[in-house]
Short mmCIF file of C-alpha atoms in Angstrom, two decimals:
data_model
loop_
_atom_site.label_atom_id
_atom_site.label_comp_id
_atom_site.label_asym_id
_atom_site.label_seq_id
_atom_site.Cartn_x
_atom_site.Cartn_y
_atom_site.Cartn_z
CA UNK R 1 -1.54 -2.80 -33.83
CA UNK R 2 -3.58 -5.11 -31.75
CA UNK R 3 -5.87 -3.95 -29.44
CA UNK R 4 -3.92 -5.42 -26.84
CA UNK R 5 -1.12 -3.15 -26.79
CA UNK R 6 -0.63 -0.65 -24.09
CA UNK R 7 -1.21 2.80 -25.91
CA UNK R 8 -0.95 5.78 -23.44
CA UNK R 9 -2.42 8.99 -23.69
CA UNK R 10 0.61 10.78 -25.72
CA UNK R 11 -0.04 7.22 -28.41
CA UNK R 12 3.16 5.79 -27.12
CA UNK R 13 2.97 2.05 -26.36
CA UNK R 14 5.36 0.64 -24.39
CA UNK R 15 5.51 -0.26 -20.38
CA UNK R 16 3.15 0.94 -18.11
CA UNK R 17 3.79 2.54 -14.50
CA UNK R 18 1.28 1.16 -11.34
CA UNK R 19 -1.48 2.37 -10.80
CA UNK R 20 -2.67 2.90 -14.42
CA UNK R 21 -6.02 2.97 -15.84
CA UNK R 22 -6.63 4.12 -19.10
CA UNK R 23 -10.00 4.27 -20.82
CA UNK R 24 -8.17 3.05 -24.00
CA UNK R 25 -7.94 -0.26 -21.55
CA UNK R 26 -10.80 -0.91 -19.67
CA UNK R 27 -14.59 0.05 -19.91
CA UNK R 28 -15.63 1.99 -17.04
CA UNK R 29 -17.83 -1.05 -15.63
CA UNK R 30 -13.81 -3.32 -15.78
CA UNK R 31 -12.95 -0.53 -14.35
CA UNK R 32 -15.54 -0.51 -11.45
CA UNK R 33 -16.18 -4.27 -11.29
CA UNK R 34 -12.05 -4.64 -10.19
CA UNK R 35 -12.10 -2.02 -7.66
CA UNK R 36 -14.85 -3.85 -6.34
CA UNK R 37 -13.58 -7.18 -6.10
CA UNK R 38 -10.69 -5.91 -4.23
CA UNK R 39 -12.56 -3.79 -2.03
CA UNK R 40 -14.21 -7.27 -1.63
CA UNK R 41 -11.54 -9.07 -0.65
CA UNK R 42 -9.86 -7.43 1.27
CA UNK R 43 -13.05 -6.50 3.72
CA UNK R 44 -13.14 -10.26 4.01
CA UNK R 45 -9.48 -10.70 4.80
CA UNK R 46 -9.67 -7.76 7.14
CA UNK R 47 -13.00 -9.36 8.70
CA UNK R 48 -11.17 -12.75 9.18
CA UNK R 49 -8.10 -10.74 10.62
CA UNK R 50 -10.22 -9.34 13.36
CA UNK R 51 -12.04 -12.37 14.00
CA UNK R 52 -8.66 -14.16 15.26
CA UNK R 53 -9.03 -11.94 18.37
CA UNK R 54 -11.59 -13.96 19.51
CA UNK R 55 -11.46 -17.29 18.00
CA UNK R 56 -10.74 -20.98 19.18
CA UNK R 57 -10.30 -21.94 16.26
CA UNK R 58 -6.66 -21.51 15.36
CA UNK R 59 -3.79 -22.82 18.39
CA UNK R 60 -3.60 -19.30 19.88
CA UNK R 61 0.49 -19.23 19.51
CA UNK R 62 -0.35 -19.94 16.24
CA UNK R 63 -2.83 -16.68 15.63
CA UNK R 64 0.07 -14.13 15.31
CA UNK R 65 1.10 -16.58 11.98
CA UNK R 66 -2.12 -16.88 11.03
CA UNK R 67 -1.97 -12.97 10.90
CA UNK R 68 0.73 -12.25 9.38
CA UNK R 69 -0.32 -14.59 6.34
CA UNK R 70 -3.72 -12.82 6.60
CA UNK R 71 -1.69 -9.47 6.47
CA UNK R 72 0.07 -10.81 3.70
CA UNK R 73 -2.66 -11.94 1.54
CA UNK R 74 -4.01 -8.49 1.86
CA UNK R 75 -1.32 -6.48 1.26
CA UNK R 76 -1.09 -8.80 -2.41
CA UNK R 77 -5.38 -8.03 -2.93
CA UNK R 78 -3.95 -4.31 -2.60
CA UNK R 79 -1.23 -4.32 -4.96
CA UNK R 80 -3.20 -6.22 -7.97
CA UNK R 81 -6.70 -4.80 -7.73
CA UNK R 82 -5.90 -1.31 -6.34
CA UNK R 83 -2.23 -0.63 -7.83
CA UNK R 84 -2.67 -2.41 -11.17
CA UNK R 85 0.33 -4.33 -10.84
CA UNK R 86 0.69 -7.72 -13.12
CA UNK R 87 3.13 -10.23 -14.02
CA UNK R 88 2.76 -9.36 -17.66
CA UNK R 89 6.77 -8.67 -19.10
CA UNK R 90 5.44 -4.32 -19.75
CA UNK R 91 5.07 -4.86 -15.85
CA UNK R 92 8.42 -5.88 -15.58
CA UNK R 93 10.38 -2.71 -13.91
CA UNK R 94 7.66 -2.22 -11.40
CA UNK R 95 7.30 -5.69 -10.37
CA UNK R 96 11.48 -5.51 -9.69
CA UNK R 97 11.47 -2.48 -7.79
CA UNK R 98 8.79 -4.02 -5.10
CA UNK R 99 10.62 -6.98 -5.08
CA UNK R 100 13.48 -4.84 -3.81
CA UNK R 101 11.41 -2.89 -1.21
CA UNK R 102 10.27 -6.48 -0.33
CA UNK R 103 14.06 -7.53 0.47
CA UNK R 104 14.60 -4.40 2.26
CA UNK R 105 11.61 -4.33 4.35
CA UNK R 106 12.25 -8.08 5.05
CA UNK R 107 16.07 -7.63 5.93
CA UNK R 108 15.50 -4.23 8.24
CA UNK R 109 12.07 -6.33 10.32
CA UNK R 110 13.48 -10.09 9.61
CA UNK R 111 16.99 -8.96 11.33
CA UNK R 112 16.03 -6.95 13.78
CA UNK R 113 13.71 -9.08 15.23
CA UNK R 114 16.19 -11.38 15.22
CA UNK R 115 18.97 -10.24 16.52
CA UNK R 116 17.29 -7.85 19.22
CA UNK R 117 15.37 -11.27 20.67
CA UNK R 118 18.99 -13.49 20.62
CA UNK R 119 20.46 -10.38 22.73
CA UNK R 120 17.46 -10.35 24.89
CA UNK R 121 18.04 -13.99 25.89
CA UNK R 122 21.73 -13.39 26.07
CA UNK R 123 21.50 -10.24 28.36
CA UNK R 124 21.71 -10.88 32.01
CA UNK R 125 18.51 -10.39 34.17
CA UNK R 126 17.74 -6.54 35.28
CA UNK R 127 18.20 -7.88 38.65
CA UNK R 128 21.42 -9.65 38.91
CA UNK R 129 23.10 -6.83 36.94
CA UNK R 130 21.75 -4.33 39.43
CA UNK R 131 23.89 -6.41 42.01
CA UNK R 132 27.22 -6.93 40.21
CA UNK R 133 27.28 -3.00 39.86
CA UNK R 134 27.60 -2.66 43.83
CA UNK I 1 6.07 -20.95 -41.93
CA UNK I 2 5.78 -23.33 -38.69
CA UNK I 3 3.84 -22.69 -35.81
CA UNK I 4 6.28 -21.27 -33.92
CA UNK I 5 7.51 -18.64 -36.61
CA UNK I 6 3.49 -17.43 -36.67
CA UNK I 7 3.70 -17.47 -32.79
CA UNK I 8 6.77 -14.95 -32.61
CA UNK I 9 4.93 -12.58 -35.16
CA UNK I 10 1.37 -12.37 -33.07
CA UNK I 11 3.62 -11.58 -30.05
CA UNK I 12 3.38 -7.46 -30.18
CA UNK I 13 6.55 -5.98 -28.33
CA UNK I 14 4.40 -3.78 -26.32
CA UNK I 15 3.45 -6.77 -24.65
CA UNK I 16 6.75 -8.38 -24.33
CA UNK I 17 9.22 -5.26 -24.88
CA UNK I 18 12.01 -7.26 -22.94
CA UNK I 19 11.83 -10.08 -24.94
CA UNK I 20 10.94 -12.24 -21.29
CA UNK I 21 8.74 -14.60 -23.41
CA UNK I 22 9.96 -16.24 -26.17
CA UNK I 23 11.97 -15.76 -29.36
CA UNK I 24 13.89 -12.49 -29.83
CA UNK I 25 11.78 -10.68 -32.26
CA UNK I 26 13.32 -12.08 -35.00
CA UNK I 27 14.92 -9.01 -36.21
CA UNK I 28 11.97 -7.04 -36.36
CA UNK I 29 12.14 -3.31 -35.33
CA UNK I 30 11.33 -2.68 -31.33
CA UNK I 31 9.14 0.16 -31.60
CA UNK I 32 7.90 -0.03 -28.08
CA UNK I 33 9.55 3.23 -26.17
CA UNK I 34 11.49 3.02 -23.54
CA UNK I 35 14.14 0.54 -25.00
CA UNK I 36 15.59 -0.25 -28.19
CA UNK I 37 14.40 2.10 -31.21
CA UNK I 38 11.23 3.14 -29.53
CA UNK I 39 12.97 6.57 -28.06
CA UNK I 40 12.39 7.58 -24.46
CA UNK I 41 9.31 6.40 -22.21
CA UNK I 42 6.60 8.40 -22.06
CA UNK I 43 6.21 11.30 -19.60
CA UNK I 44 3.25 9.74 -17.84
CA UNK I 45 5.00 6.12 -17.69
CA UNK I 46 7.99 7.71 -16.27
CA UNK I 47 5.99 9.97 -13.79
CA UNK I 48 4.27 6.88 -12.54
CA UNK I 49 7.80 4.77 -12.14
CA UNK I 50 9.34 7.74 -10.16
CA UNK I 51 6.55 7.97 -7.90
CA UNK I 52 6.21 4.17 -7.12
CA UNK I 53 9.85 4.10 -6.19
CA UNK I 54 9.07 7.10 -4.13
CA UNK I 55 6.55 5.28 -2.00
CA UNK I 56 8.86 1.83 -2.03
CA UNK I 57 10.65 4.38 -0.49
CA UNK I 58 8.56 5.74 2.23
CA UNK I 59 7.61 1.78 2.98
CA UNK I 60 11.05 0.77 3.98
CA UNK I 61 11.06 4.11 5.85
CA UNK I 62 8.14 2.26 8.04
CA UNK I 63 9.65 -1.08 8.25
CA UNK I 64 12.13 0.52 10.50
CA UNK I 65 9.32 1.92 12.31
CA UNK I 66 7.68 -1.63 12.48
CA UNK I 67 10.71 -3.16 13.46
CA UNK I 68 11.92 -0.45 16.40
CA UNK I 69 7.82 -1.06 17.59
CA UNK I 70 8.18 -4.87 17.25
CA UNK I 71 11.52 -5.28 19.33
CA UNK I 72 10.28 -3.02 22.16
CA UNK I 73 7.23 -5.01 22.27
CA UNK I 74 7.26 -5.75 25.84
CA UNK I 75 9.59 -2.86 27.10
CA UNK I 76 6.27 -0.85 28.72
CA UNK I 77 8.50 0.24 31.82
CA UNK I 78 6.09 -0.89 34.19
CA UNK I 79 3.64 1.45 32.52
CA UNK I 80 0.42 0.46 30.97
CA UNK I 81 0.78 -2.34 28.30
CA UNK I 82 -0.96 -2.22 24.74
CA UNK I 83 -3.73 -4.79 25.46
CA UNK I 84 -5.11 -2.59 28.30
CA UNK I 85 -5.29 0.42 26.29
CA UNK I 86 -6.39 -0.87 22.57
CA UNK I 87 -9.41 -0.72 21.47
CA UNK I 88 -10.79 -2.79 18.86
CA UNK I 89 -13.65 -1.51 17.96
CA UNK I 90 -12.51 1.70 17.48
CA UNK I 91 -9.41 0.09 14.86
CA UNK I 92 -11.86 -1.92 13.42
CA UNK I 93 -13.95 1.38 12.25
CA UNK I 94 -10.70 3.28 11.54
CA UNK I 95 -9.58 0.50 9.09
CA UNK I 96 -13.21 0.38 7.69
CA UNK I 97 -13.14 4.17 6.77
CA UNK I 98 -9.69 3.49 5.38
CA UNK I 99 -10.22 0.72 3.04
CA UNK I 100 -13.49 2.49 1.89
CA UNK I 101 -11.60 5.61 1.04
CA UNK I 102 -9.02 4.05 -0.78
CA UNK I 103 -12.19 1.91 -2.67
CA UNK I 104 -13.69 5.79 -3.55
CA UNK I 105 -9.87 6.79 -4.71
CA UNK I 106 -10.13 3.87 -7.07
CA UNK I 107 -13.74 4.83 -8.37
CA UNK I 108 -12.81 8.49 -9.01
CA UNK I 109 -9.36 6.93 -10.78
CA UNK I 110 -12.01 5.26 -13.53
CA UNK I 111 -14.09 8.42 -13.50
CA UNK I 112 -11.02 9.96 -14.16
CA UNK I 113 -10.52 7.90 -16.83
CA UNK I 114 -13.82 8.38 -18.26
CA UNK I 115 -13.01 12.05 -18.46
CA UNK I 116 -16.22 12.48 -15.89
CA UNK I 117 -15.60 15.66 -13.69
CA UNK I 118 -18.29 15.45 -11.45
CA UNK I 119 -18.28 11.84 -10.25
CA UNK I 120 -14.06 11.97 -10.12
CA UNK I 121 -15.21 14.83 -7.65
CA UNK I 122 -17.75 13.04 -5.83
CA UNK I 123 -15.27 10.28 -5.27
CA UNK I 124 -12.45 12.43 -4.32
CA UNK I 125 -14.76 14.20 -2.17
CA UNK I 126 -15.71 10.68 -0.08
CA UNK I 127 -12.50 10.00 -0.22
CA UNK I 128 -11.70 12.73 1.57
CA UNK I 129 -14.98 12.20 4.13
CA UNK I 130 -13.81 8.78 4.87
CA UNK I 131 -9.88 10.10 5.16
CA UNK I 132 -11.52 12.87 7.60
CA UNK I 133 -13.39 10.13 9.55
CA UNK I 134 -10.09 8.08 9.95
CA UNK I 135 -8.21 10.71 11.20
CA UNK I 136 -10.39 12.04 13.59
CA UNK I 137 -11.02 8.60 15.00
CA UNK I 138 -7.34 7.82 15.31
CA UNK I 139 -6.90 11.23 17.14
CA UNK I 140 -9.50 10.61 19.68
CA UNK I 141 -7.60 7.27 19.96
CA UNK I 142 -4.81 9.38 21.03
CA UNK I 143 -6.69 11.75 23.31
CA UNK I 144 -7.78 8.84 25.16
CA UNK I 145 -4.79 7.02 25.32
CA UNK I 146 -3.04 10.30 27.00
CA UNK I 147 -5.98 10.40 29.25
CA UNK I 148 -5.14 6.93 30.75
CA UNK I 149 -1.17 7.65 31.03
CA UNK I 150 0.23 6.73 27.97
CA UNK I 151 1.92 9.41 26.08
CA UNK I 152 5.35 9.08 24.07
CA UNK I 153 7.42 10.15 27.05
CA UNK I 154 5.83 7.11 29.18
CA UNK I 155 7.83 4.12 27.77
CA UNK I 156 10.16 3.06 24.89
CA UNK I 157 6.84 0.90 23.89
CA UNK I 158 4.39 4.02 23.72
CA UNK I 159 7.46 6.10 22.21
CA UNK I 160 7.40 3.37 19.64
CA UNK I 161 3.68 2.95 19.24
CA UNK I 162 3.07 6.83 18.62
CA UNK I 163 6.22 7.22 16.27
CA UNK I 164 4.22 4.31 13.66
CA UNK I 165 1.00 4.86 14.67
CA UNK I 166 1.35 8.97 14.23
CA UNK I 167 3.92 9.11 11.28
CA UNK I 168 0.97 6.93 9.32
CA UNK I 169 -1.34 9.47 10.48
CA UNK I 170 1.23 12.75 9.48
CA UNK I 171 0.49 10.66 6.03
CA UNK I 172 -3.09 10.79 5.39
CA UNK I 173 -3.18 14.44 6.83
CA UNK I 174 -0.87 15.12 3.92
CA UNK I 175 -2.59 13.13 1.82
CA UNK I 176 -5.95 14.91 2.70
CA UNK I 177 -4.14 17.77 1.95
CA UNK I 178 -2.72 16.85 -1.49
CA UNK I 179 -6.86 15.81 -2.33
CA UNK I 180 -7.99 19.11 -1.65
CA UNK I 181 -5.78 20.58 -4.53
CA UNK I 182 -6.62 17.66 -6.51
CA UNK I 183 -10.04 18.31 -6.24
CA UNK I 184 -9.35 22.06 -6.59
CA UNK I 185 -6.81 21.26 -10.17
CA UNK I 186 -9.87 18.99 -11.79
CA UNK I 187 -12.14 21.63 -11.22
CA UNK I 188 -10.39 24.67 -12.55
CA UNK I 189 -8.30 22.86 -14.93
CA UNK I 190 -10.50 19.26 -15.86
CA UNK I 191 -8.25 16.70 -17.87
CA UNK I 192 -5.19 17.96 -19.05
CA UNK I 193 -2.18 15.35 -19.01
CA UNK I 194 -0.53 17.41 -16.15
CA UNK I 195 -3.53 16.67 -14.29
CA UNK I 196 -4.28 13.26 -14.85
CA UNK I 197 -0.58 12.07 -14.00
CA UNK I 198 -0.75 14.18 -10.79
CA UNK I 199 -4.47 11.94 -10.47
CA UNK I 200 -2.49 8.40 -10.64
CA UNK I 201 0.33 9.38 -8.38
CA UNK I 202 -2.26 10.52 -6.04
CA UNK I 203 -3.68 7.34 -6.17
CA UNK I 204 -0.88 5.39 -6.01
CA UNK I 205 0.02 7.43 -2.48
CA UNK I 206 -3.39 6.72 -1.31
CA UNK I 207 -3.55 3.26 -2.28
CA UNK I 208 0.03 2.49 -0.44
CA UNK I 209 -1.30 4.40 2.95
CA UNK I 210 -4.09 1.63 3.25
CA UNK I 211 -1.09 -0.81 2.52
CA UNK I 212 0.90 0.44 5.28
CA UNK I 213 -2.30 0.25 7.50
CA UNK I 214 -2.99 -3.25 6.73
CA UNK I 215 0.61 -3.96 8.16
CA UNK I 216 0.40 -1.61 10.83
CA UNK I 217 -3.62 -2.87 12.31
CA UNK I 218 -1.94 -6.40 11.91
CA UNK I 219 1.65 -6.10 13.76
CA UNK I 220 0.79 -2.89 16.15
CA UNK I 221 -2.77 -3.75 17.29
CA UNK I 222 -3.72 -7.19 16.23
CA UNK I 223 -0.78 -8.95 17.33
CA UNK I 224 0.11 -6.59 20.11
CA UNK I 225 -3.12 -7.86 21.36
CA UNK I 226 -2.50 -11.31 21.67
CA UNK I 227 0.52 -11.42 23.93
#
């Protein structure tokens, strides 16, 4: 056995579930110095998120872009430093079920967004429909 | 034997157990569990995968949320908009306690793996301080925001706003809640495997509510801001 196989604490090696950490794994300092480059990052994506309030920087229609790519980039920092979760193949089931929840969560905000805005422009003005009931 | 062959043999199945990378084994015996000969997955592995498709779960149960708040964007009713009511500051210090609790969950998850009682309480404990802190911040948030006229009944956008805003919130208070016996189960019972898979699903939960917060500071306040 090489000491790069995943054992668990039952001495089964196989996949592993997020959010693991084993002392079998990682030293405790690993273990502290990842935690801390995440917490790292994403204080400075959060920073730079809050700083497109007030910057000239950016286009300002372009800002709420800009914000969901920060958002994005975050969200990623989260999943790898905080929830353990790799590419490596013995990350394979977990990596399949968020890509899933990704479509999901992309089809239900993608599509409603859509649709809802097309219907907006389509609808007739408050107004006008106000005098066509009369 | 060629390169390759020698290549195939160094590659341990716990590594690759679905054979993603290349060659199939070569007709050695899969041994890692979960497939093949290796019997079932472990208890903690399978614990683990339940509970992350648990929270996938409760994510697309806010993208609805997200995307009932982001079509009623502009439907305030004549009431008062976002923009006027926000207030930066105070989301800037609510996401700051957040991200530094789930940073303290993380700590006490390697104390935890160090077997370490006391620090895997000190970091549950300012886990829970910072938790605390968020909560209380986002309720004055409320208070306020109820002050100035802008409760749930108000407009489809405030219905909106305090259906994402407060179902995050109903999370952490549950979460605070589920720390507490955490903190109570490590100290009466320390280590035991029961324990420490309750321990990662714990922070797995805690982990995905500063997820959910990243997307909901960006899309509710952020963004609301700017139109």
């Amino acid at each position: 056995m090489t000491d790069e196989q995943h054992v668990d604490d039952e001495g089964n090696l196989g996949d592993v579930a997020p959010g693991f950490m084993d002392a079998a794994d990682h030293s405790i300092r690993e273990g502290i110095q990842g935690y801390l480059m995440g917490f790292v990052l994403a204080a400075l994506l959060t920073v730079a998120s809050f700083l497109m309030l007030h910057t000239n920087l950016i286009w300002s229609p372009g800002i709420a872009v800009a914000l969901v790519v920060l958002a994005i980039a975050q969200i990623g920092v989260h999943l790898v430093f905080f929830l353990h979760l790799t590419t490596a193949p013995d990350n394979t089931n977990n990596v399949l079920a968020l890509a899933f929840g990704i479509l999901i969560v992309v089809l239900i905000i993608g599509g409603s967004i859509w649709i809802m805005n097309h219907l907006d422009e389509r609808m007739m003005p408050m107004d006008q429909m106000t005098q066509t009931d009369r | 034997m060629s390169e390759v062959e020698a290549l195939r043999h160094t590659r341990s199945p716990a590594l690759d157990p679905y054979k993603l990378g290349h060659g199939a084994g070569g007709g050695r015996h899969d041994y890692a569990t979960g497939h093949g000969e290796g019997g079932p997955a472990s208890k903690r592995v399978i614990v683990g995968y339940g509970f992350w498709l648990f929270l996938l779960s409760d994510i697309v149960l806010f993208s609805c949320l997200f995307a009932a708040h982001a079509v009623l964007q502009t439907a305030t009713a004549g009431g008062p908009t976002g923009p006027q009511l926000f207030d930066p500051r105070s989301v800037a210090l609510e996401t700051a306690c957040l991200l530094t609790s789930s940073f303290t969950c993380g700590l006490s998850a390697v104390a935890a793996g160090a077997r370490n009682r006391l620090w895997t309480e000190v970091f549950l404990f300012a886990t829970g301080v910072f938790g605390l802190s968020f909560l209380l911040l986002e309720a004055h948030d409320f208070a306020g925001m109820v002050a100035r006229g802008a409760s749930p009944q108000t407009s489809a956008f405030w219905s909106s706003f305090f259906a994402v805003v407060g179902c995050h919130g109903c999370h952490v208070t549950a979460g605070l809640l589920w720390l507490g016996t955490m903190m109570a189960q490590v100290f009466f019972k320390g280590f035991r495997p029961s324990i420490m898979r309750r321990l990662v699903c714990f922070n797995l939960f805690w982990h995905m509510l500063d997820i959910i917060w990243v997307a909901l500071f960006t899309i509710v306040y952020l963004i609301g801001e700017g139109r």
